[in-house]
Structure formats: C-alpha cells, structure tokens
C-alpha cells in the first residue's frame, strides 16, 4: 500500500486558503507538513497521510521533521535533487513515545517504498519498491 505510488496523485494545499490548523488526519495538521521555508503551497501524496496516521496509531505521538519540501528549501539544505520530499511522498519521523527501533520494526511490516535509517530519525517514502539504506 505504501510503495510504487505515482507522484501525479499528490494533493496541493494552500495554507493561506486552508489555514495552518487544517486537519490532514485525526492527528496531523497541515502545518506539520509545510516546508520549513514557509512556502504557502504544500504538496502531499495521500499515501503519506495514511502512512503517518498508521504509524501514529501504532506507536503514539510522532514528530515529523520533514514532510513536504519546496525545491528551494531542499536545495538550501543540500537535499538530493530528486528528493521524494519535493513531491510530498516522504516523511522523516521521530517517535516520541517509542524508540527508533520500534518505528523501524513497524515500518518493516508495511509495504513501504523506501526506508532510510539515520542516527536521529527514519526516512520513509512511498516511491518505488523495497529500497533500504542506512546513513554511513
């Protein structure tokens, strides 16, 4: 369910129209998905919303470090040119009531396109099939 998704299915939101407090799901607000540069437009693939809520339901509170990134913000932080964040197809997650190992364990039970393990967070994306990597 969370792999091989098409970026053409992404949704586009405007914070000035919808408001920061707009609910994407039971536990996630639009503001949590906004690019750190403050871009008004936010691109989010629906599967990432379902994925974030599924993880929240299983693990408790989550901190989303990065969801959508504008191309400008992605470039400014040295993100890869084809970052799935720029398509709203990726989330960088830190569990607040569980360990990174617990998050990884749950993520591995889901059909997630990409799982990247970093020192302080886990990257999850809905693009492709069964890609795995670890920060070196």
Short mmCIF file of N, CA, C and O in Angstrom, two decimals:
data_model
loop_
_atom_site.label_atom_id
_atom_site.label_comp_id
_atom_site.label_asym_id
_atom_site.label_seq_id
_atom_site.Cartn_x
_atom_site.Cartn_y
_atom_site.Cartn_z
N UNK A 1 0.80 -1.20 0.00
CA UNK A 1 0.00 0.00 0.00
C UNK A 1 0.85 1.27 0.00
O UNK A 1 0.45 2.28 -0.55
N UNK A 2 2.02 1.23 0.61
CA UNK A 2 2.85 2.42 0.72
C UNK A 2 4.06 2.35 -0.21
O UNK A 2 5.09 2.94 0.07
N UNK A 3 3.93 1.64 -1.31
CA UNK A 3 5.03 1.57 -2.26
C UNK A 3 4.48 1.76 -3.67
O UNK A 3 3.27 1.68 -3.90
N UNK A 4 5.37 2.03 -4.60
CA UNK A 4 5.03 2.18 -6.01
C UNK A 4 3.90 3.17 -6.28
O UNK A 4 3.07 2.96 -7.15
N UNK A 5 3.86 4.26 -5.54
CA UNK A 5 2.85 5.29 -5.74
C UNK A 5 3.28 6.24 -6.85
O UNK A 5 4.45 6.37 -7.18
N UNK A 6 2.32 6.92 -7.45
CA UNK A 6 2.58 7.84 -8.56
C UNK A 6 2.52 9.28 -8.03
O UNK A 6 1.52 9.67 -7.42
N UNK A 7 3.54 10.05 -8.32
CA UNK A 7 3.58 11.44 -7.82
C UNK A 7 2.45 12.29 -8.41
O UNK A 7 2.08 13.31 -7.83
N UNK A 8 1.88 11.88 -9.53
CA UNK A 8 0.77 12.62 -10.13
C UNK A 8 -0.48 12.60 -9.25
O UNK A 8 -1.40 13.39 -9.46
N UNK A 9 -0.53 11.70 -8.28
CA UNK A 9 -1.69 11.60 -7.40
C UNK A 9 -1.59 12.51 -6.18
O UNK A 9 -2.48 12.50 -5.32
N UNK A 10 -0.53 13.30 -6.09
CA UNK A 10 -0.34 14.18 -4.94
C UNK A 10 -1.41 15.27 -4.89
O UNK A 10 -1.97 15.68 -5.91
N UNK A 11 -1.69 15.72 -3.69
CA UNK A 11 -2.65 16.79 -3.44
C UNK A 11 -1.88 18.09 -3.20
O UNK A 11 -0.79 18.08 -2.66
N UNK A 12 -2.47 19.21 -3.58
CA UNK A 12 -1.85 20.51 -3.36
C UNK A 12 -2.74 21.32 -2.43
O UNK A 12 -3.93 21.48 -2.68
N UNK A 13 -2.14 21.79 -1.34
CA UNK A 13 -2.84 22.60 -0.34
C UNK A 13 -2.22 23.98 -0.30
O UNK A 13 -1.04 24.15 -0.57
N UNK A 14 -3.01 24.95 0.12
CA UNK A 14 -2.52 26.30 0.35
C UNK A 14 -2.82 26.66 1.80
O UNK A 14 -3.98 26.63 2.22
N UNK A 15 -1.79 27.00 2.56
CA UNK A 15 -2.02 27.35 3.96
C UNK A 15 -2.84 28.64 4.09
O UNK A 15 -3.61 28.79 5.02
N UNK A 16 -2.68 29.55 3.13
CA UNK A 16 -3.45 30.80 3.21
C UNK A 16 -4.93 30.56 2.95
O UNK A 16 -5.78 31.30 3.45
N UNK A 17 -5.26 29.51 2.21
CA UNK A 17 -6.66 29.18 1.93
C UNK A 17 -7.22 28.23 2.99
O UNK A 17 -8.30 28.45 3.53
N UNK A 18 -6.47 27.18 3.30
CA UNK A 18 -6.94 26.13 4.21
C UNK A 18 -6.72 26.49 5.68
O UNK A 18 -7.45 26.03 6.54
N UNK A 19 -5.66 27.24 5.95
CA UNK A 19 -5.30 27.57 7.33
C UNK A 19 -4.34 26.53 7.90
O UNK A 19 -4.40 25.36 7.56
N UNK A 20 -3.44 26.98 8.77
CA UNK A 20 -2.43 26.09 9.39
C UNK A 20 -3.07 24.96 10.17
O UNK A 20 -2.50 23.89 10.29
N UNK A 21 -4.23 25.21 10.74
CA UNK A 21 -4.88 24.22 11.60
C UNK A 21 -5.71 23.20 10.86
O UNK A 21 -6.33 22.34 11.50
N UNK A 22 -5.70 23.23 9.53
CA UNK A 22 -6.48 22.27 8.76
C UNK A 22 -6.02 20.85 9.09
O UNK A 22 -4.82 20.57 9.11
N UNK A 23 -6.95 19.97 9.35
CA UNK A 23 -6.62 18.58 9.70
C UNK A 23 -6.41 17.73 8.46
O UNK A 23 -7.32 17.58 7.64
N UNK A 24 -5.20 17.17 8.35
CA UNK A 24 -4.92 16.20 7.29
C UNK A 24 -5.48 14.83 7.68
O UNK A 24 -5.88 14.04 6.84
N UNK A 25 -5.45 14.56 8.99
CA UNK A 25 -5.97 13.31 9.54
C UNK A 25 -6.35 13.58 10.99
O UNK A 25 -6.28 14.72 11.45
N UNK A 26 -6.69 12.54 11.72
CA UNK A 26 -7.07 12.71 13.13
C UNK A 26 -5.99 13.40 13.94
O UNK A 26 -6.28 14.14 14.87
N UNK A 27 -4.73 13.12 13.64
CA UNK A 27 -3.64 13.60 14.49
C UNK A 27 -2.62 14.50 13.81
O UNK A 27 -1.65 14.90 14.44
N UNK A 28 -2.83 14.84 12.55
CA UNK A 28 -1.84 15.65 11.85
C UNK A 28 -2.50 16.87 11.22
O UNK A 28 -3.52 16.78 10.57
N UNK A 29 -1.86 18.01 11.43
CA UNK A 29 -2.33 19.28 10.89
C UNK A 29 -1.51 19.64 9.65
O UNK A 29 -0.37 19.22 9.49
N UNK A 30 -2.09 20.45 8.80
CA UNK A 30 -1.42 20.89 7.58
C UNK A 30 -0.07 21.53 7.88
O UNK A 30 0.91 21.30 7.18
N UNK A 31 -0.01 22.30 8.97
CA UNK A 31 1.24 23.00 9.32
C UNK A 31 2.40 22.03 9.56
O UNK A 31 3.55 22.38 9.35
N UNK A 32 2.10 20.79 9.97
CA UNK A 32 3.16 19.81 10.21
C UNK A 32 3.80 19.32 8.91
O UNK A 32 4.89 18.76 8.94
N UNK A 33 3.11 19.53 7.80
CA UNK A 33 3.64 19.06 6.52
C UNK A 33 4.32 20.18 5.74
O UNK A 33 4.93 19.93 4.71
N UNK A 34 4.23 21.40 6.22
CA UNK A 34 4.72 22.56 5.48
C UNK A 34 6.24 22.58 5.38
O UNK A 34 6.95 22.22 6.32
N UNK A 35 6.72 23.02 4.23
CA UNK A 35 8.16 23.19 4.03
C UNK A 35 8.69 24.17 5.06
O UNK A 35 8.04 25.16 5.40
N UNK A 36 9.89 23.92 5.57
CA UNK A 36 10.47 24.77 6.61
C UNK A 36 10.74 26.20 6.12
O UNK A 36 10.95 27.09 6.93
N UNK A 37 10.71 26.41 4.81
CA UNK A 37 10.91 27.77 4.28
C UNK A 37 9.63 28.60 4.40
O UNK A 37 9.65 29.79 4.14
N UNK A 38 8.53 27.96 4.79
CA UNK A 38 7.27 28.67 4.96
C UNK A 38 6.46 28.82 3.69
O UNK A 38 5.51 29.60 3.64
N UNK A 39 6.79 28.07 2.66
CA UNK A 39 6.05 28.11 1.39
C UNK A 39 4.54 27.96 1.64
O UNK A 39 4.12 27.12 2.43
N UNK A 40 3.74 28.77 0.97
CA UNK A 40 2.29 28.70 1.14
C UNK A 40 1.73 27.40 0.56
O UNK A 40 0.83 26.80 1.13
N UNK A 41 2.27 26.96 -0.56
CA UNK A 41 1.80 25.74 -1.19
C UNK A 41 2.47 24.51 -0.59
O UNK A 41 3.68 24.53 -0.32
N UNK A 42 1.68 23.48 -0.38
CA UNK A 42 2.18 22.23 0.19
C UNK A 42 1.69 21.09 -0.69
O UNK A 42 0.49 20.99 -0.97
N UNK A 43 2.60 20.26 -1.11
CA UNK A 43 2.26 19.09 -1.93
C UNK A 43 2.38 17.86 -1.04
O UNK A 43 3.42 17.66 -0.40
N UNK A 44 1.32 17.06 -0.99
CA UNK A 44 1.32 15.87 -0.15
C UNK A 44 0.66 14.72 -0.90
O UNK A 44 -0.45 14.87 -1.41
N UNK A 45 1.33 13.61 -0.94
CA UNK A 45 0.72 12.41 -1.51
C UNK A 45 -0.20 11.81 -0.45
O UNK A 45 0.19 11.67 0.71
N UNK A 46 -1.42 11.43 -0.82
CA UNK A 46 -2.36 10.88 0.17
C UNK A 46 -1.81 9.67 0.94
O UNK A 46 -2.13 9.50 2.11
N UNK A 47 -0.98 8.87 0.30
CA UNK A 47 -0.43 7.70 0.99
C UNK A 47 0.45 8.06 2.16
O UNK A 47 0.54 7.32 3.13
N UNK A 48 1.11 9.24 2.09
CA UNK A 48 1.95 9.64 3.23
C UNK A 48 1.08 10.05 4.41
O UNK A 48 1.49 9.88 5.56
N UNK A 49 -0.10 10.58 4.13
CA UNK A 49 -1.02 10.93 5.21
C UNK A 49 -1.48 9.65 5.92
O UNK A 49 -1.45 9.56 7.14
N UNK A 50 -1.87 8.66 5.13
CA UNK A 50 -2.31 7.38 5.69
C UNK A 50 -1.16 6.70 6.43
O UNK A 50 -1.34 6.16 7.52
N UNK A 51 0.04 6.76 5.86
CA UNK A 51 1.22 6.16 6.50
C UNK A 51 1.50 6.83 7.84
O UNK A 51 1.68 6.15 8.86
N UNK A 52 1.52 8.16 7.87
CA UNK A 52 1.79 8.89 9.13
C UNK A 52 0.75 8.54 10.19
O UNK A 52 1.09 8.29 11.35
N UNK A 53 -0.52 8.49 9.80
CA UNK A 53 -1.57 8.17 10.76
C UNK A 53 -1.47 6.72 11.23
O UNK A 53 -1.67 6.43 12.41
N UNK A 54 -1.14 5.82 10.33
CA UNK A 54 -0.96 4.40 10.71
C UNK A 54 0.15 4.26 11.74
O UNK A 54 -0.01 3.57 12.75
N UNK A 55 1.26 4.95 11.51
CA UNK A 55 2.38 4.90 12.46
C UNK A 55 1.98 5.54 13.79
O UNK A 55 2.31 5.02 14.86
N UNK A 56 1.24 6.63 13.75
CA UNK A 56 0.77 7.30 14.97
C UNK A 56 -0.15 6.37 15.77
O UNK A 56 -0.04 6.27 16.99
N UNK A 57 -1.03 5.67 15.08
CA UNK A 57 -1.95 4.76 15.75
C UNK A 57 -1.22 3.61 16.43
O UNK A 57 -1.62 3.14 17.49
N UNK A 58 -0.11 3.18 15.84
CA UNK A 58 0.63 2.04 16.38
C UNK A 58 1.69 2.42 17.40
O UNK A 58 2.00 1.63 18.30
N UNK A 59 2.27 3.63 17.25
CA UNK A 59 3.43 3.99 18.08
C UNK A 59 3.21 5.18 19.01
O UNK A 59 4.07 5.51 19.80
N UNK A 60 2.09 5.84 18.90
CA UNK A 60 1.87 7.04 19.70
C UNK A 60 2.38 8.28 18.97
O UNK A 60 2.63 8.25 17.77
N UNK A 61 2.56 9.35 19.72
CA UNK A 61 2.95 10.63 19.12
C UNK A 61 4.22 10.52 18.28
O UNK A 61 5.15 9.83 18.66
N UNK A 62 4.20 11.27 17.17
CA UNK A 62 5.34 11.31 16.26
C UNK A 62 5.74 12.76 16.01
O UNK A 62 4.88 13.64 15.95
N UNK A 63 7.01 12.97 15.85
CA UNK A 63 7.49 14.27 15.38
C UNK A 63 7.87 14.08 13.92
O UNK A 63 8.69 13.22 13.60
N UNK A 64 7.27 14.88 13.05
CA UNK A 64 7.62 14.84 11.64
C UNK A 64 8.65 15.95 11.40
O UNK A 64 8.32 17.13 11.46
N UNK A 65 9.89 15.56 11.19
CA UNK A 65 10.95 16.54 10.97
C UNK A 65 10.87 17.18 9.59
O UNK A 65 11.23 18.34 9.42
N UNK A 66 10.44 16.40 8.62
CA UNK A 66 10.34 16.91 7.26
C UNK A 66 9.29 16.11 6.52
O UNK A 66 9.30 14.88 6.55
N UNK A 67 8.38 16.82 5.87
CA UNK A 67 7.34 16.16 5.05
C UNK A 67 7.49 16.74 3.66
O UNK A 67 8.35 16.31 2.91
N UNK A 68 6.73 17.77 3.33
CA UNK A 68 6.93 18.42 2.03
C UNK A 68 8.10 19.39 2.15
O UNK A 68 8.27 20.07 3.17
N UNK A 69 8.92 19.44 1.09
CA UNK A 69 9.98 20.45 0.99
C UNK A 69 9.84 21.15 -0.35
O UNK A 69 9.77 20.48 -1.39
N UNK A 70 9.83 22.46 -0.33
CA UNK A 70 9.87 23.18 -1.61
C UNK A 70 11.23 22.87 -2.25
O UNK A 70 12.20 22.52 -1.56
N UNK A 71 11.30 23.02 -3.55
CA UNK A 71 12.56 22.76 -4.25
C UNK A 71 13.64 23.69 -3.72
O UNK A 71 14.79 23.27 -3.50
N UNK A 72 13.28 24.94 -3.47
CA UNK A 72 14.25 25.92 -2.96
C UNK A 72 14.78 25.50 -1.59
O UNK A 72 16.00 25.57 -1.34
N UNK A 73 13.89 25.08 -0.71
CA UNK A 73 14.32 24.65 0.62
C UNK A 73 15.17 23.39 0.52
O UNK A 73 16.20 23.28 1.20
N UNK A 74 14.76 22.46 -0.30
CA UNK A 74 15.52 21.23 -0.47
C UNK A 74 16.95 21.53 -0.94
O UNK A 74 17.91 20.96 -0.42
N UNK A 75 17.09 22.45 -1.88
CA UNK A 75 18.42 22.83 -2.36
C UNK A 75 19.22 23.51 -1.26
O UNK A 75 20.41 23.26 -1.10
N UNK A 76 18.56 24.37 -0.46
CA UNK A 76 19.27 25.12 0.57
C UNK A 76 19.82 24.23 1.69
O UNK A 76 20.78 24.61 2.35
N UNK A 77 19.21 23.06 1.90
CA UNK A 77 19.70 22.16 2.94
C UNK A 77 20.56 21.03 2.38
O UNK A 77 20.97 20.13 3.11
N UNK A 78 20.83 21.08 1.08
CA UNK A 78 21.67 20.07 0.46
C UNK A 78 20.95 18.75 0.21
O UNK A 78 21.60 17.70 0.09
N UNK A 79 19.62 18.79 0.09
CA UNK A 79 18.86 17.58 -0.21
C UNK A 79 19.14 17.11 -1.63
O UNK A 79 19.52 17.90 -2.49
N UNK A 80 18.97 15.82 -1.86
CA UNK A 80 19.22 15.29 -3.20
C UNK A 80 18.21 15.89 -4.18
O UNK A 80 17.07 16.20 -3.82
N UNK A 81 18.64 16.06 -5.41
CA UNK A 81 17.83 16.74 -6.42
C UNK A 81 16.48 16.07 -6.63
O UNK A 81 15.47 16.73 -6.82
N UNK A 82 16.45 14.77 -6.59
CA UNK A 82 15.19 14.03 -6.83
C UNK A 82 14.51 13.62 -5.52
O UNK A 82 13.80 12.63 -5.48
N UNK A 83 14.72 14.39 -4.45
CA UNK A 83 14.14 14.06 -3.15
C UNK A 83 12.65 13.83 -3.23
O UNK A 83 11.91 14.62 -3.82
N UNK A 84 12.20 12.75 -2.65
CA UNK A 84 10.77 12.44 -2.63
C UNK A 84 10.00 13.44 -1.76
O UNK A 84 8.79 13.57 -1.89
N UNK A 85 10.70 14.18 -0.90
CA UNK A 85 10.05 15.23 -0.11
C UNK A 85 9.48 16.33 -1.02
O UNK A 85 8.46 16.92 -0.71
N UNK A 86 10.15 16.60 -2.15
CA UNK A 86 9.68 17.66 -3.04
C UNK A 86 8.40 17.27 -3.78
O UNK A 86 7.76 18.12 -4.40
N UNK A 87 8.04 16.01 -3.72
CA UNK A 87 6.79 15.52 -4.31
C UNK A 87 5.75 15.21 -3.23
O UNK A 87 4.68 14.67 -3.53
N UNK A 88 6.10 15.49 -1.98
CA UNK A 88 5.20 15.18 -0.87
C UNK A 88 5.06 13.69 -0.64
O UNK A 88 4.07 13.23 -0.08
N UNK A 89 6.07 12.93 -1.05
CA UNK A 89 6.00 11.47 -0.98
C UNK A 89 6.90 10.88 0.11
O UNK A 89 7.14 9.67 0.12
N UNK A 90 7.40 11.72 1.02
CA UNK A 90 8.32 11.23 2.04
C UNK A 90 8.10 11.95 3.36
O UNK A 90 7.67 13.11 3.39
N UNK A 91 8.40 11.24 4.44
CA UNK A 91 8.38 11.84 5.77
C UNK A 91 9.63 11.39 6.53
O UNK A 91 10.07 10.25 6.39
N UNK A 92 10.21 12.30 7.29
CA UNK A 92 11.29 11.98 8.22
C UNK A 92 10.67 12.00 9.60
O UNK A 92 10.12 13.03 10.02
N UNK A 93 10.75 10.88 10.31
CA UNK A 93 9.95 10.67 11.51
C UNK A 93 10.82 10.36 12.73
O UNK A 93 11.79 9.59 12.63
N UNK A 94 10.41 10.91 13.87
CA UNK A 94 10.98 10.57 15.17
C UNK A 94 9.80 10.19 16.07
O UNK A 94 8.90 11.00 16.28
N UNK A 95 9.78 8.97 16.58
CA UNK A 95 8.71 8.59 17.50
C UNK A 95 8.95 9.25 18.86
O UNK A 95 10.07 9.29 19.35
N UNK A 96 7.89 9.78 19.45
CA UNK A 96 8.01 10.46 20.74
C UNK A 96 7.70 9.54 21.91
O UNK A 96 8.06 9.83 23.04
N UNK A 97 7.02 8.43 21.65
CA UNK A 97 6.63 7.51 22.72
C UNK A 97 7.13 6.09 22.46
O UNK A 97 6.65 5.14 23.06
N UNK A 98 8.08 5.96 21.56
CA UNK A 98 8.67 4.67 21.22
C UNK A 98 10.10 4.94 20.74
O UNK A 98 10.50 6.09 20.61
N UNK A 99 10.83 3.89 20.48
CA UNK A 99 12.21 4.03 20.03
C UNK A 99 12.28 4.02 18.50
O UNK A 99 11.32 3.62 17.82
N UNK A 100 13.41 4.45 17.97
CA UNK A 100 13.62 4.36 16.53
C UNK A 100 13.55 2.90 16.08
O UNK A 100 13.06 2.60 14.99
N UNK A 101 14.04 2.00 16.93
CA UNK A 101 13.98 0.58 16.62
C UNK A 101 12.53 0.10 16.51
O UNK A 101 12.20 -0.70 15.63
N UNK A 102 11.67 0.60 17.40
CA UNK A 102 10.24 0.25 17.32
C UNK A 102 9.64 0.77 16.02
O UNK A 102 8.88 0.06 15.36
N UNK A 103 9.98 2.00 15.66
CA UNK A 103 9.49 2.58 14.41
C UNK A 103 9.95 1.74 13.23
O UNK A 103 9.16 1.41 12.34
N UNK A 104 11.22 1.38 13.21
CA UNK A 104 11.75 0.57 12.12
C UNK A 104 11.06 -0.78 12.05
O UNK A 104 10.71 -1.26 10.97
N UNK A 105 10.82 -1.38 13.19
CA UNK A 105 10.14 -2.67 13.24
C UNK A 105 8.74 -2.58 12.64
O UNK A 105 8.34 -3.42 11.82
N UNK A 106 7.98 -1.56 13.01
CA UNK A 106 6.63 -1.37 12.45
C UNK A 106 6.73 -1.06 10.96
O UNK A 106 5.98 -1.62 10.15
N UNK A 107 7.64 -0.18 10.58
CA UNK A 107 7.79 0.20 9.17
C UNK A 107 8.09 -1.03 8.31
O UNK A 107 7.58 -1.15 7.18
N UNK A 108 8.88 -1.94 8.83
CA UNK A 108 9.23 -3.14 8.07
C UNK A 108 8.06 -4.10 7.87
O UNK A 108 8.13 -4.99 7.04
N UNK A 109 6.97 -3.90 8.63
CA UNK A 109 5.78 -4.75 8.44
C UNK A 109 4.85 -4.16 7.38
O UNK A 109 3.88 -4.81 6.98
N UNK A 110 5.11 -2.94 6.96
CA UNK A 110 4.28 -2.26 5.97
C UNK A 110 4.98 -2.29 4.61
O UNK A 110 6.20 -2.36 4.54
N UNK A 111 4.22 -2.24 3.56
CA UNK A 111 4.81 -2.21 2.21
C UNK A 111 5.20 -0.77 1.89
O UNK A 111 4.46 -0.04 1.25
N UNK A 112 6.38 -0.38 2.36
CA UNK A 112 6.87 0.99 2.19
C UNK A 112 7.93 0.99 1.10
O UNK A 112 8.83 0.15 1.10
N UNK A 113 7.85 1.96 0.20
CA UNK A 113 8.79 2.03 -0.90
C UNK A 113 10.23 2.20 -0.44
O UNK A 113 11.11 1.45 -0.82
N UNK A 114 10.49 3.21 0.40
CA UNK A 114 11.85 3.47 0.85
C UNK A 114 11.93 3.68 2.35
O UNK A 114 11.11 4.38 2.93
N UNK A 115 12.93 3.04 2.95
CA UNK A 115 13.20 3.23 4.38
C UNK A 115 14.68 3.56 4.51
O UNK A 115 15.54 2.76 4.15
N UNK A 116 14.95 4.76 5.03
CA UNK A 116 16.32 5.18 5.27
C UNK A 116 16.53 5.36 6.76
O UNK A 116 15.76 6.05 7.42
N UNK A 117 17.57 4.73 7.27
CA UNK A 117 17.86 4.78 8.71
C UNK A 117 18.96 5.80 8.95
O UNK A 117 20.06 5.69 8.39
N UNK A 118 18.66 6.79 9.77
CA UNK A 118 19.61 7.83 10.13
C UNK A 118 19.80 7.81 11.65
O UNK A 118 19.05 7.16 12.36
N UNK A 119 20.76 8.53 12.12
CA UNK A 119 21.09 8.50 13.55
C UNK A 119 19.94 8.93 14.44
O UNK A 119 19.68 8.33 15.47
N UNK A 120 19.22 9.98 14.03
CA UNK A 120 18.20 10.53 14.92
C UNK A 120 16.76 10.48 14.36
O UNK A 120 15.84 10.98 14.98
N UNK A 121 16.58 9.89 13.18
CA UNK A 121 15.25 9.78 12.58
C UNK A 121 15.24 8.66 11.55
O UNK A 121 16.29 8.12 11.19
N UNK A 122 14.04 8.36 11.07
CA UNK A 122 13.89 7.39 9.98
C UNK A 122 13.13 8.07 8.85
O UNK A 122 12.10 8.70 9.07
N UNK A 123 13.67 7.94 7.65
CA UNK A 123 13.04 8.46 6.44
C UNK A 123 12.17 7.36 5.87
O UNK A 123 12.60 6.21 5.72
N UNK A 124 10.93 7.71 5.53
CA UNK A 124 10.00 6.75 4.91
C UNK A 124 9.41 7.42 3.68
O UNK A 124 9.00 8.57 3.72
N UNK A 125 9.38 6.69 2.56
CA UNK A 125 8.73 7.25 1.38
C UNK A 125 7.91 6.20 0.65
O UNK A 125 8.08 5.00 0.87
N UNK A 126 7.00 6.69 -0.18
CA UNK A 126 6.04 5.81 -0.85
C UNK A 126 6.37 5.64 -2.33
O UNK A 126 5.52 5.27 -3.12
N UNK A 127 7.61 5.91 -2.68
CA UNK A 127 8.05 5.79 -4.07
C UNK A 127 8.83 4.49 -4.26
O UNK A 127 9.64 4.12 -3.43
N UNK A 128 8.61 3.83 -5.37
CA UNK A 128 9.38 2.63 -5.69
C UNK A 128 9.00 1.46 -4.82
O UNK A 128 7.96 1.43 -4.18
N UNK A 129 9.90 0.48 -4.81
CA UNK A 129 9.60 -0.76 -4.12
C UNK A 129 10.82 -1.27 -3.37
O UNK A 129 11.88 -1.48 -3.97
N UNK A 130 10.67 -1.41 -2.07
CA UNK A 130 11.66 -2.09 -1.21
C UNK A 130 13.08 -1.52 -1.31
O UNK A 130 14.04 -2.27 -1.43
N UNK A 131 13.22 -0.21 -1.26
CA UNK A 131 14.54 0.41 -1.20
C UNK A 131 14.90 0.63 0.25
O UNK A 131 14.09 1.10 1.04
N UNK A 132 16.12 0.26 0.63
CA UNK A 132 16.57 0.39 2.01
C UNK A 132 17.99 0.94 2.01
O UNK A 132 18.82 0.57 1.19
N UNK A 133 18.28 1.83 2.97
CA UNK A 133 19.63 2.35 3.13
C UNK A 133 19.84 2.81 4.56
O UNK A 133 18.91 3.00 5.31
N UNK A 134 21.11 2.95 4.90
CA UNK A 134 21.49 3.40 6.24
C UNK A 134 22.55 4.48 6.08
O UNK A 134 23.47 4.34 5.27
N UNK A 135 22.39 5.56 6.86
CA UNK A 135 23.37 6.63 6.84
C UNK A 135 24.72 6.07 7.21
O UNK A 135 24.85 5.33 8.19
N UNK A 136 25.73 6.41 6.43
CA UNK A 136 27.07 5.89 6.74
C UNK A 136 27.93 6.90 7.42
O UNK A 136 27.65 8.04 7.53
#
